[in-house]
Coordinates of C-alpha atoms in Angstrom, one line a residue:
Chain A
M1 CA 74.3 170.1 213.2
T2 CA 76.9 171.3 210.6
C3 CA 75.7 172.9 206.6
D4 CA 76.7 170.1 204.6
G5 CA 79.8 170.1 203.3
L6 CA 80.9 173.1 206.1
S7 CA 83.4 172.5 209.3
Y8 CA 80.8 174.5 211.3
S9 CA 77.1 174.6 212.1
T10 CA 74.5 178.4 211.2
Q11 CA 74.4 179.0 213.8
E12 CA 77.7 179.2 214.3
M13 CA 77.9 181.1 211.2
M14 CA 75.2 183.7 213.2
A15 CA 77.2 184.1 216.6
V16 CA 80.7 184.8 214.3
A17 CA 78.2 186.7 212.1
A18 CA 76.4 188.9 214.7
A19 CA 80.3 189.8 216.7
R20 CA 82.2 190.9 213.5
V21 CA 79.9 193.6 213.2
L22 CA 80.4 195.5 217.7
R23 CA 83.2 197.7 217.3
D24 CA 85.9 198.1 219.7
G25 CA 85.7 201.2 221.8
T26 CA 81.4 201.3 222.6
S27 CA 79.2 200.2 224.7
C28 CA 77.1 197.6 224.5
F29 CA 73.6 196.3 226.3
V30 CA 73.9 192.9 226.3
G31 CA 71.0 190.1 226.8
I32 CA 71.0 186.4 227.4
G33 CA 71.8 184.0 224.8
L34 CA 73.2 184.4 221.2
P35 CA 73.2 188.6 222.2
S36 CA 75.7 187.4 225.1
T37 CA 77.6 185.2 223.2
A38 CA 78.7 187.6 220.6
A39 CA 79.1 190.1 222.5
N40 CA 81.7 187.4 224.2
L41 CA 83.8 186.5 221.5
A42 CA 83.8 189.8 220.0
R43 CA 85.6 191.0 222.5
R44 CA 87.9 188.3 221.9
I45 CA 89.1 188.5 218.8
H46 CA 88.5 192.0 217.7
A47 CA 86.5 194.4 220.3
P48 CA 89.0 194.6 223.6
H49 CA 87.6 197.5 224.4
L50 CA 83.5 196.5 223.4
A51 CA 81.7 197.5 227.0
L52 CA 79.3 194.8 228.2
I53 CA 76.7 196.2 230.4
Y54 CA 74.2 193.3 231.5
E55 CA 70.9 194.8 233.1
S56 CA 71.6 193.0 236.1
G57 CA 73.6 196.0 237.0
A58 CA 77.0 194.5 236.2
V59 CA 78.6 197.2 234.0
G60 CA 81.2 196.8 232.1
A61 CA 81.7 192.6 232.7
R62 CA 84.4 190.9 232.0
P63 CA 83.4 187.6 232.1
E64 CA 86.2 184.4 231.2
H65 CA 83.5 181.8 231.0
L66 CA 79.4 183.3 229.3
P67 CA 77.7 183.2 231.5
L68 CA 74.2 181.1 231.0
S69 CA 71.7 184.8 232.7
I70 CA 72.6 187.4 232.9
G71 CA 73.0 187.8 236.5
D72 CA 75.9 184.9 237.1
G73 CA 78.8 186.2 239.3
V74 CA 81.1 186.0 237.0
L75 CA 79.0 189.3 235.8
A76 CA 79.7 191.3 238.8
E77 CA 82.4 189.7 239.7
T78 CA 84.3 191.4 236.9
A79 CA 82.7 193.5 236.7
E80 CA 84.0 198.0 236.5
A81 CA 80.6 198.6 238.9
V82 CA 78.2 196.9 239.9
I83 CA 74.7 199.4 239.6
S84 CA 70.6 198.7 241.2
V85 CA 68.9 198.0 238.1
P86 CA 67.1 201.4 238.2
E87 CA 69.9 203.3 238.0
V88 CA 70.5 200.4 234.6
F89 CA 67.7 201.6 232.6
N90 CA 67.4 205.0 234.5
Y91 CA 70.7 206.3 234.6
W92 CA 72.6 204.6 231.6
L93 CA 69.6 202.7 229.0
Q94 CA 67.3 206.5 229.2
P95 CA 69.7 208.9 228.3
G96 CA 71.0 207.4 225.9
R97 CA 75.0 206.5 227.0
I98 CA 74.5 203.4 225.5
D99 CA 75.9 202.6 221.6
I100 CA 74.5 199.7 220.8
G101 CA 71.5 197.2 222.8
F102 CA 71.3 193.7 221.0
L103 CA 67.9 192.1 220.5
G104 CA 66.7 188.6 220.1
A105 CA 63.1 188.1 218.5
A106 CA 60.4 185.5 218.4
Q107 CA 58.0 187.5 215.7
I108 CA 60.3 190.0 213.4
D109 CA 58.0 192.1 211.1
R110 CA 59.5 194.0 208.2
F111 CA 60.1 196.9 210.1
A112 CA 62.4 195.1 212.2
N113 CA 59.2 195.4 215.1
I114 CA 59.3 192.4 217.2
N115 CA 57.5 190.7 220.1
T116 CA 58.6 188.7 222.5
T117 CA 55.6 188.4 224.0
V118 CA 52.5 186.3 222.5
I119 CA 52.1 184.4 219.9
G120 CA 48.0 184.2 219.3
D121 CA 45.3 186.2 221.1
Y122 CA 46.8 187.8 223.9
A123 CA 44.1 186.5 226.3
E124 CA 43.5 183.5 225.0
P125 CA 47.6 182.6 223.5
K126 CA 48.7 179.6 221.6
V127 CA 52.4 180.5 223.8
R128 CA 52.7 182.9 226.4
L129 CA 56.5 184.3 225.6
P130 CA 58.9 185.3 228.4
G131 CA 57.6 189.1 228.0
A132 CA 59.3 192.7 227.5
G133 CA 62.2 192.5 229.7
G134 CA 64.1 195.7 229.0
A135 CA 63.1 195.4 225.5
P136 CA 60.8 197.4 224.6
E137 CA 63.9 200.6 226.2
I138 CA 66.9 198.8 224.7
A139 CA 64.7 198.8 221.8
A140 CA 63.7 202.4 222.1
S141 CA 66.8 204.5 223.4
C142 CA 70.3 202.8 222.3
R143 CA 71.8 204.9 219.8
E144 CA 71.4 201.6 217.5
V145 CA 70.2 198.4 217.8
F146 CA 71.2 194.1 216.6
V147 CA 68.7 191.6 216.1
V148 CA 69.7 188.6 216.2
V149 CA 67.7 185.6 215.2
S150 CA 67.7 182.8 213.0
Q151 CA 65.3 183.4 210.0
N152 CA 62.3 180.8 209.8
T153 CA 58.6 182.0 208.5
R154 CA 57.4 180.6 212.0
T155 CA 59.2 184.2 213.1
F156 CA 59.4 186.3 210.0
V157 CA 56.1 186.8 210.2
E158 CA 54.3 188.7 207.5
Q159 CA 51.7 191.2 211.1
L160 CA 53.7 190.3 214.2
D161 CA 50.7 188.9 217.5
F162 CA 51.9 191.8 219.5
V163 CA 54.4 193.8 219.6
T164 CA 56.8 194.1 223.1
S165 CA 60.4 195.8 220.9
V166 CA 59.9 199.0 217.9
G167 CA 61.5 198.5 215.4
H168 CA 60.5 201.7 212.3
G169 CA 57.5 201.0 213.4
T170 CA 55.1 201.6 210.4
G171 CA 57.8 202.7 207.6
P172 CA 59.2 206.0 207.8
G173 CA 59.4 209.2 210.7
A174 CA 58.0 206.7 212.1
R175 CA 60.5 206.1 215.6
A176 CA 61.4 210.1 215.5
T177 CA 57.0 209.6 215.7
L178 CA 56.5 208.4 218.8
G179 CA 60.3 210.2 220.2
L180 CA 62.0 207.2 220.0
R181 CA 66.0 208.9 220.3
G182 CA 68.8 205.7 219.2
A183 CA 68.0 204.9 215.6
G184 CA 66.5 202.0 215.5
P185 CA 67.2 198.2 214.0
T186 CA 70.7 198.6 211.3
K187 CA 70.5 195.2 210.9
V188 CA 69.4 191.8 211.7
I189 CA 71.3 189.0 211.4
T190 CA 70.5 185.6 211.2
D191 CA 71.3 182.2 210.8
L192 CA 70.9 182.9 206.8
G193 CA 72.0 186.0 206.3
V194 CA 72.2 189.1 207.4
L195 CA 69.3 192.2 206.5
C196 CA 69.9 195.5 207.2
P197 CA 66.4 198.6 206.2
D198 CA 66.6 200.6 203.4
P199 CA 66.4 204.4 204.7
D200 CA 63.8 205.8 202.5
T201 CA 60.8 202.9 203.7
G202 CA 62.2 201.1 206.5
E203 CA 62.1 197.6 204.9
L204 CA 64.5 195.5 206.1
V205 CA 66.2 194.4 203.1
L206 CA 68.8 191.0 202.8
T207 CA 72.3 192.6 202.5
E208 CA 73.9 189.7 202.4
V209 CA 74.1 185.6 202.9
H210 CA 75.5 183.3 204.9
P211 CA 77.7 180.5 202.9
G212 CA 76.4 178.4 201.0
V213 CA 71.9 180.2 201.2
D214 CA 70.5 181.1 197.8
I215 CA 68.3 184.4 198.1
D216 CA 65.5 181.7 197.1
D217 CA 66.8 180.5 201.1
V218 CA 66.3 183.3 202.3
R219 CA 62.8 184.0 199.9
A220 CA 61.1 181.0 201.6
A221 CA 62.5 181.6 205.4
T222 CA 60.6 184.5 205.0
G223 CA 57.3 184.9 205.5
W224 CA 57.0 188.5 203.2
E225 CA 57.9 189.5 200.0
V226 CA 61.8 190.4 201.2
A227 CA 63.3 193.3 199.1
V228 CA 67.2 192.5 198.3
A229 CA 70.2 195.0 198.0
A230 CA 71.6 194.6 194.4
D231 CA 74.7 194.4 195.5
L232 CA 74.3 191.3 198.1
R233 CA 77.1 189.9 199.5
T234 CA 78.1 186.8 200.6
T235 CA 79.5 186.8 204.6
P236 CA 83.3 185.7 205.2
A237 CA 83.2 182.2 206.5
P238 CA 84.0 182.4 210.1
S239 CA 88.2 181.8 210.3
D240 CA 89.8 178.8 212.2
V241 CA 90.6 181.9 215.1
E242 CA 86.3 183.2 215.4
L243 CA 85.0 178.7 215.4
G244 CA 87.9 177.9 217.6
M245 CA 87.3 180.3 220.7
L246 CA 83.5 180.6 219.6
R247 CA 84.1 176.5 220.9
Q248 CA 85.2 177.4 224.0
L249 CA 83.1 179.8 225.1
E250 CA 80.5 177.4 225.4
N251 CA 82.4 174.6 225.9
A252 CA 82.3 176.9 229.4
T253 CA 79.1 177.9 230.3
G254 CA 76.8 176.2 233.2
K255 CA 78.2 174.0 235.5
P256 CA 76.9 170.9 236.2
S257 CA 76.0 170.1 240.0
D258 CA 73.1 168.2 242.1
A259 CA 69.4 168.7 240.8
Chain B
M1 CA 62.7 197.5 264.6
A2 CA 63.2 194.2 263.1
E3 CA 63.0 191.3 264.7
L4 CA 65.0 187.9 264.5
V5 CA 62.8 185.2 264.4
S6 CA 62.4 182.1 262.3
L7 CA 61.8 181.4 258.6
G8 CA 58.1 179.5 259.3
E9 CA 57.7 182.8 262.6
A10 CA 58.1 185.5 259.7
V11 CA 55.9 183.6 257.3
Q12 CA 53.2 183.6 259.8
E13 CA 54.0 186.6 260.9
A14 CA 54.2 188.7 257.4
V15 CA 52.2 186.6 254.8
H16 CA 48.2 186.6 255.2
D17 CA 45.9 185.1 252.4
G18 CA 45.0 187.7 249.4
D19 CA 48.5 190.1 250.1
T20 CA 50.4 191.7 247.5
V21 CA 53.7 190.0 247.5
A22 CA 57.0 191.1 246.1
L23 CA 59.9 188.7 246.3
E24 CA 62.7 190.6 244.6
G25 CA 66.7 189.8 243.7
F26 CA 67.5 190.1 240.7
T27 CA 69.0 186.4 239.7
H28 CA 70.7 187.4 242.1
L29 CA 69.9 186.3 246.5
I30 CA 66.5 185.0 245.2
P31 CA 64.9 184.3 248.7
V32 CA 62.8 180.4 247.6
A33 CA 63.4 179.1 250.5
A34 CA 61.6 181.9 251.7
G35 CA 58.4 181.2 248.4
R36 CA 58.9 176.7 249.4
E37 CA 57.5 177.8 253.2
I38 CA 55.1 179.7 251.7
I39 CA 53.7 177.6 249.8
R40 CA 53.9 175.5 252.3
R41 CA 52.0 177.4 254.6
G42 CA 49.0 176.6 251.7
L43 CA 48.6 180.5 251.9
R44 CA 46.8 181.5 248.5
D45 CA 44.8 185.0 246.2
L46 CA 48.1 186.5 246.6
T47 CA 49.1 189.0 244.5
L48 CA 52.5 188.2 242.7
V49 CA 55.2 190.7 241.9
R50 CA 58.6 190.2 239.7
M51 CA 60.7 191.5 237.9
T52 CA 61.7 188.8 236.9
P53 CA 58.8 185.8 238.3
D54 CA 62.0 182.7 237.6
I55 CA 62.3 179.2 239.6
V56 CA 60.5 180.4 242.6
Y57 CA 57.3 182.1 241.4
D58 CA 57.2 179.0 238.5
Q59 CA 57.0 176.9 242.3
L60 CA 54.8 179.6 244.0
I61 CA 52.5 179.1 240.7
G62 CA 52.2 175.3 240.1
A63 CA 52.1 174.8 243.7
G64 CA 47.9 177.2 242.9
C65 CA 49.6 180.8 245.7
A66 CA 49.2 182.8 243.7
R67 CA 45.7 185.2 241.7
K68 CA 47.5 187.7 239.7
L69 CA 51.4 187.2 237.7
V70 CA 52.8 191.5 237.9
F71 CA 56.3 191.1 235.8
S72 CA 58.3 192.0 232.5
W73 CA 60.5 189.1 232.7
G74 CA 58.6 185.4 232.7
G75 CA 60.8 183.2 231.8
N76 CA 63.7 180.5 232.5
P77 CA 67.1 182.2 232.3
G78 CA 69.0 181.1 229.5
V79 CA 67.1 177.6 230.2
G80 CA 64.0 178.8 228.2
S81 CA 60.4 178.8 229.2
L82 CA 59.3 178.2 233.0
H83 CA 56.4 175.6 232.2
R84 CA 54.0 175.8 235.4
F85 CA 54.0 179.4 234.9
R86 CA 52.7 179.4 231.2
D87 CA 50.3 176.6 232.4
A88 CA 48.7 178.7 234.3
V89 CA 48.6 181.9 231.8
E90 CA 48.1 178.8 228.0
N91 CA 45.4 176.6 230.7
G92 CA 44.2 177.8 233.6
W93 CA 46.4 175.2 235.9
P94 CA 46.6 175.0 238.6
V95 CA 43.4 178.2 239.1
P96 CA 43.9 181.0 236.4
L97 CA 46.4 183.9 236.4
E98 CA 45.3 187.6 236.5
L99 CA 48.6 188.6 234.6
E100 CA 49.8 193.3 234.7
E101 CA 52.8 193.8 232.7
H102 CA 54.9 195.4 232.1
S103 CA 59.0 196.1 231.1
H104 CA 61.8 195.7 233.4
A105 CA 62.2 199.7 233.2
G106 CA 58.1 200.6 233.7
M107 CA 58.5 196.6 236.4
A108 CA 61.6 199.0 237.9
N109 CA 60.6 202.9 238.0
R110 CA 57.4 201.4 241.0
Y111 CA 60.1 200.0 242.8
V112 CA 61.1 203.5 242.8
A113 CA 57.4 206.1 243.1
G114 CA 56.7 203.1 245.6
A115 CA 59.8 203.6 247.7
S116 CA 59.6 207.8 247.7
G117 CA 56.0 207.6 249.3
L118 CA 54.9 209.5 245.4
P119 CA 52.0 207.6 243.3
F120 CA 53.4 207.7 240.0
A121 CA 56.9 207.7 237.8
V122 CA 57.5 208.3 235.3
L123 CA 59.8 207.2 232.1
R124 CA 60.7 207.5 228.5
G125 CA 58.8 203.2 227.9
Y126 CA 56.5 202.1 225.7
A127 CA 55.9 204.2 222.3
G128 CA 55.1 202.2 220.6
T129 CA 54.0 198.9 221.4
D130 CA 51.2 196.9 222.5
L131 CA 51.6 197.5 226.0
P132 CA 49.6 200.0 227.2
S133 CA 46.2 198.3 225.1
V134 CA 46.7 195.1 227.7
T135 CA 47.9 197.0 230.7
S136 CA 45.8 199.4 232.5
T137 CA 48.8 200.1 234.9
I138 CA 50.1 202.0 232.0
K139 CA 49.7 205.8 230.8
Q140 CA 51.0 209.3 229.2
V141 CA 50.9 212.3 231.3
T142 CA 52.4 215.8 230.0
C143 CA 55.9 217.5 231.0
P144 CA 54.7 220.8 232.7
F145 CA 57.8 222.1 231.9
T146 CA 58.7 221.3 228.1
G147 CA 55.0 218.8 227.6
E148 CA 57.1 216.1 226.1
Q149 CA 54.9 212.9 226.1
L150 CA 55.9 210.5 228.9
A151 CA 54.8 207.3 230.6
A152 CA 53.4 207.2 233.7
V153 CA 53.3 204.0 235.7
P154 CA 51.9 204.0 239.2
A155 CA 53.9 202.5 242.6
L156 CA 54.2 199.9 243.5
N157 CA 53.3 198.7 247.7
P158 CA 52.9 195.3 248.3
D159 CA 52.3 194.4 251.9
V160 CA 55.0 192.6 251.7
A161 CA 58.3 192.3 250.7
I162 CA 60.8 189.4 251.4
V163 CA 64.5 189.3 250.0
H164 CA 67.5 187.8 250.8
A165 CA 71.3 189.2 251.7
Q166 CA 74.0 187.8 252.5
R167 CA 74.2 188.9 256.3
A168 CA 73.1 191.0 259.4
D169 CA 73.9 191.4 263.2
R170 CA 72.0 190.6 265.8
S171 CA 70.5 194.4 266.1
G172 CA 68.4 193.0 262.3
N173 CA 71.2 195.4 260.3
V174 CA 71.1 193.7 256.7
Q175 CA 73.7 193.9 254.4
L176 CA 73.7 193.2 250.6
W177 CA 76.4 193.6 247.9
G178 CA 77.1 192.2 244.0
L179 CA 74.3 192.6 242.4
I180 CA 71.3 194.0 243.9
G181 CA 68.9 194.7 242.0
V182 CA 65.2 196.5 243.2
Q183 CA 66.2 194.8 246.6
K184 CA 66.2 197.9 248.6
E185 CA 63.2 199.9 246.5
A186 CA 61.0 197.0 246.6
V187 CA 61.6 196.5 250.7
L188 CA 61.2 200.4 250.9
A189 CA 58.0 200.9 249.1
A190 CA 56.1 197.4 251.1
S191 CA 54.4 198.2 254.3
R192 CA 56.2 194.9 256.3
S193 CA 58.9 193.1 254.8
I194 CA 61.4 189.9 255.6
V195 CA 65.1 189.5 254.7
T196 CA 66.9 186.3 254.5
V197 CA 70.7 186.1 255.3
E198 CA 72.5 183.9 254.4
E199 CA 74.6 184.6 258.6
V200 CA 73.6 185.9 261.5
V201 CA 76.8 188.3 263.0
D202 CA 78.4 190.1 265.4
E203 CA 79.5 192.9 263.7
L204 CA 79.0 194.5 259.8
T205 CA 82.2 194.3 258.2
P206 CA 82.2 197.1 255.2
M207 CA 82.6 195.4 251.7
P208 CA 82.9 196.9 248.4
G209 CA 79.5 198.2 246.6
A210 CA 77.5 197.0 250.2
V211 CA 73.5 198.2 250.4
V212 CA 72.5 198.2 253.6
L213 CA 69.3 198.2 255.2
P214 CA 69.2 199.9 258.5
G215 CA 67.2 197.3 261.2
W216 CA 64.5 200.6 261.5
A217 CA 63.9 200.2 258.4
L218 CA 62.6 196.2 258.1
G219 CA 59.9 193.2 260.5
Y220 CA 61.7 190.6 260.1
V221 CA 64.9 189.1 259.8
A222 CA 65.3 185.0 259.9
E223 CA 69.2 183.7 259.2
V224 CA 68.8 180.9 256.4
P225 CA 72.3 180.0 255.0
G226 CA 71.7 178.9 251.5
G227 CA 67.9 180.2 250.9
A228 CA 68.4 181.6 247.8
H229 CA 69.4 178.0 246.4
P230 CA 68.9 177.8 243.3
S231 CA 70.0 181.5 242.2
Y232 CA 73.7 182.3 244.8
A233 CA 74.7 184.4 247.5
Q234 CA 77.3 186.3 245.8
G235 CA 81.4 185.3 248.5
Y236 CA 78.5 182.4 249.6
S237 CA 78.1 180.6 246.5
E238 CA 77.8 180.2 243.1
R239 CA 74.5 180.0 241.1
D240 CA 73.1 176.6 240.9
N241 CA 72.9 177.1 237.0
A242 CA 72.9 173.2 236.4
H243 CA 70.0 173.6 238.7
Y244 CA 67.9 175.6 236.5
Q245 CA 68.5 172.8 232.9
S246 CA 66.8 171.1 235.2
W247 CA 63.8 172.9 236.5
D248 CA 62.9 171.8 232.7
A249 CA 62.0 168.4 233.3
I250 CA 60.5 168.4 237.0
S251 CA 58.2 171.9 235.9
R252 CA 57.8 170.5 232.1
D253 CA 55.0 168.4 232.5
R254 CA 52.0 168.6 236.7
E255 CA 52.8 164.4 237.7
S256 CA 56.7 165.9 237.8
F257 CA 56.1 169.3 239.4
D258 CA 53.5 167.3 242.0
A259 CA 56.3 164.9 242.4
W260 CA 58.5 168.0 243.1
L261 CA 55.8 170.0 245.7
R262 CA 55.6 166.2 247.2
Q263 CA 59.1 164.9 247.8
K264 CA 60.8 169.0 247.7
V265 CA 58.2 170.7 250.2
F266 CA 55.6 168.9 251.6
A267 CA 58.4 165.9 253.1

């Protein structure tokens, strides 16, 4: 799907915007899906020394095509080190060695707390989601967290049905009280724009809109009255290089075979 | 001392109705063939333990083998939902499924405690989340040295652990490499164990990063080439991503899943 008059889709804009925030020379704990796409895109464009850590145990993976899962063979085969799963969590994530955690969300609230467990009541769920995976400790222990998620009122909700991973909790000071040592979510990148927490309140503020997106589009897609930065910027559109590389990466995912 | 047997014999000897069973393998080396053997034998009331239930537990759950699931992430990696898992949780089909859910860090540490002969593990985890309110096996402890509040989770000691590996020698020593997940911890935490391997060889030549499980610490070893499919065994096969994608349609409704069971498991 492409936006009116644009040569790229909103999903592509989101992936490119997410890739841009990854700095060269940092380490990034990567989940599958958009985070993996963005991290691999960044590594090919502006961050060749971005160290990708997959929870399956591939540290410093350099996959030549996008893996479908966090455990595809291409990850271990190209990694600097292959380690056990307890080691991933105990030696690498828990002590705060990893700069950036990259997470998705089924629901997110104004403090960037995340639900990936259930929609509806836990005991009688409307939708049973996959659950926590590595996310609670990634959100707790990475130096900072970026969230990548499509923005709509089903996802951006006033009240989470379940808190799977803590963002800024109930507001200022909440992370420190809970003993969470990383900074928590510093950017939420969506298909409409970018939100960052207000340093005083911990609440997400719209700081960027993508080309062709109005503030009202963002308001209509957010389940609370979203704050907007005074110096709201427009995200630069994806360059030909970014788009070309992204499409090349995505076309190489998965291989046909008999079921 | 490990006995080299057929997969059927291994499952018959080691797995019984009502057991707590852990089939491990983190994306890589998932013992899928052993899972199908459990279904074929009609085992019931199992407590299934696994960090990522994956297709292997979607099949066991859909076939009605499980009473309870202990896990940390229940999706089809890179594809979406595990539909048989969801049908069991959301609709109690074919039988209700009790859940005990953790994070990956919690599950990994529970296996480490189990392998270490300790009653519980300690970690920085779960703080501020709703998980402790729904999972009774998440508690807090105070560090006796610093006074810090930390999460405590009980050891996992399954009745049986089942893993897949690249190869074994004729004495039942097992060698695996690539993404090694929590296989070693699961085997050492369990009372009994089954390892399926791609091949049995005369000699285990060293491989970079390989883990060797000595035969004297194992129960049964069975040669099952391709036993991890659609997962994979590094050096032997590639992950069959197309199969993971096609599982979405096979598992989406009860009729197509039952047809799959009849054709692929019971035929």
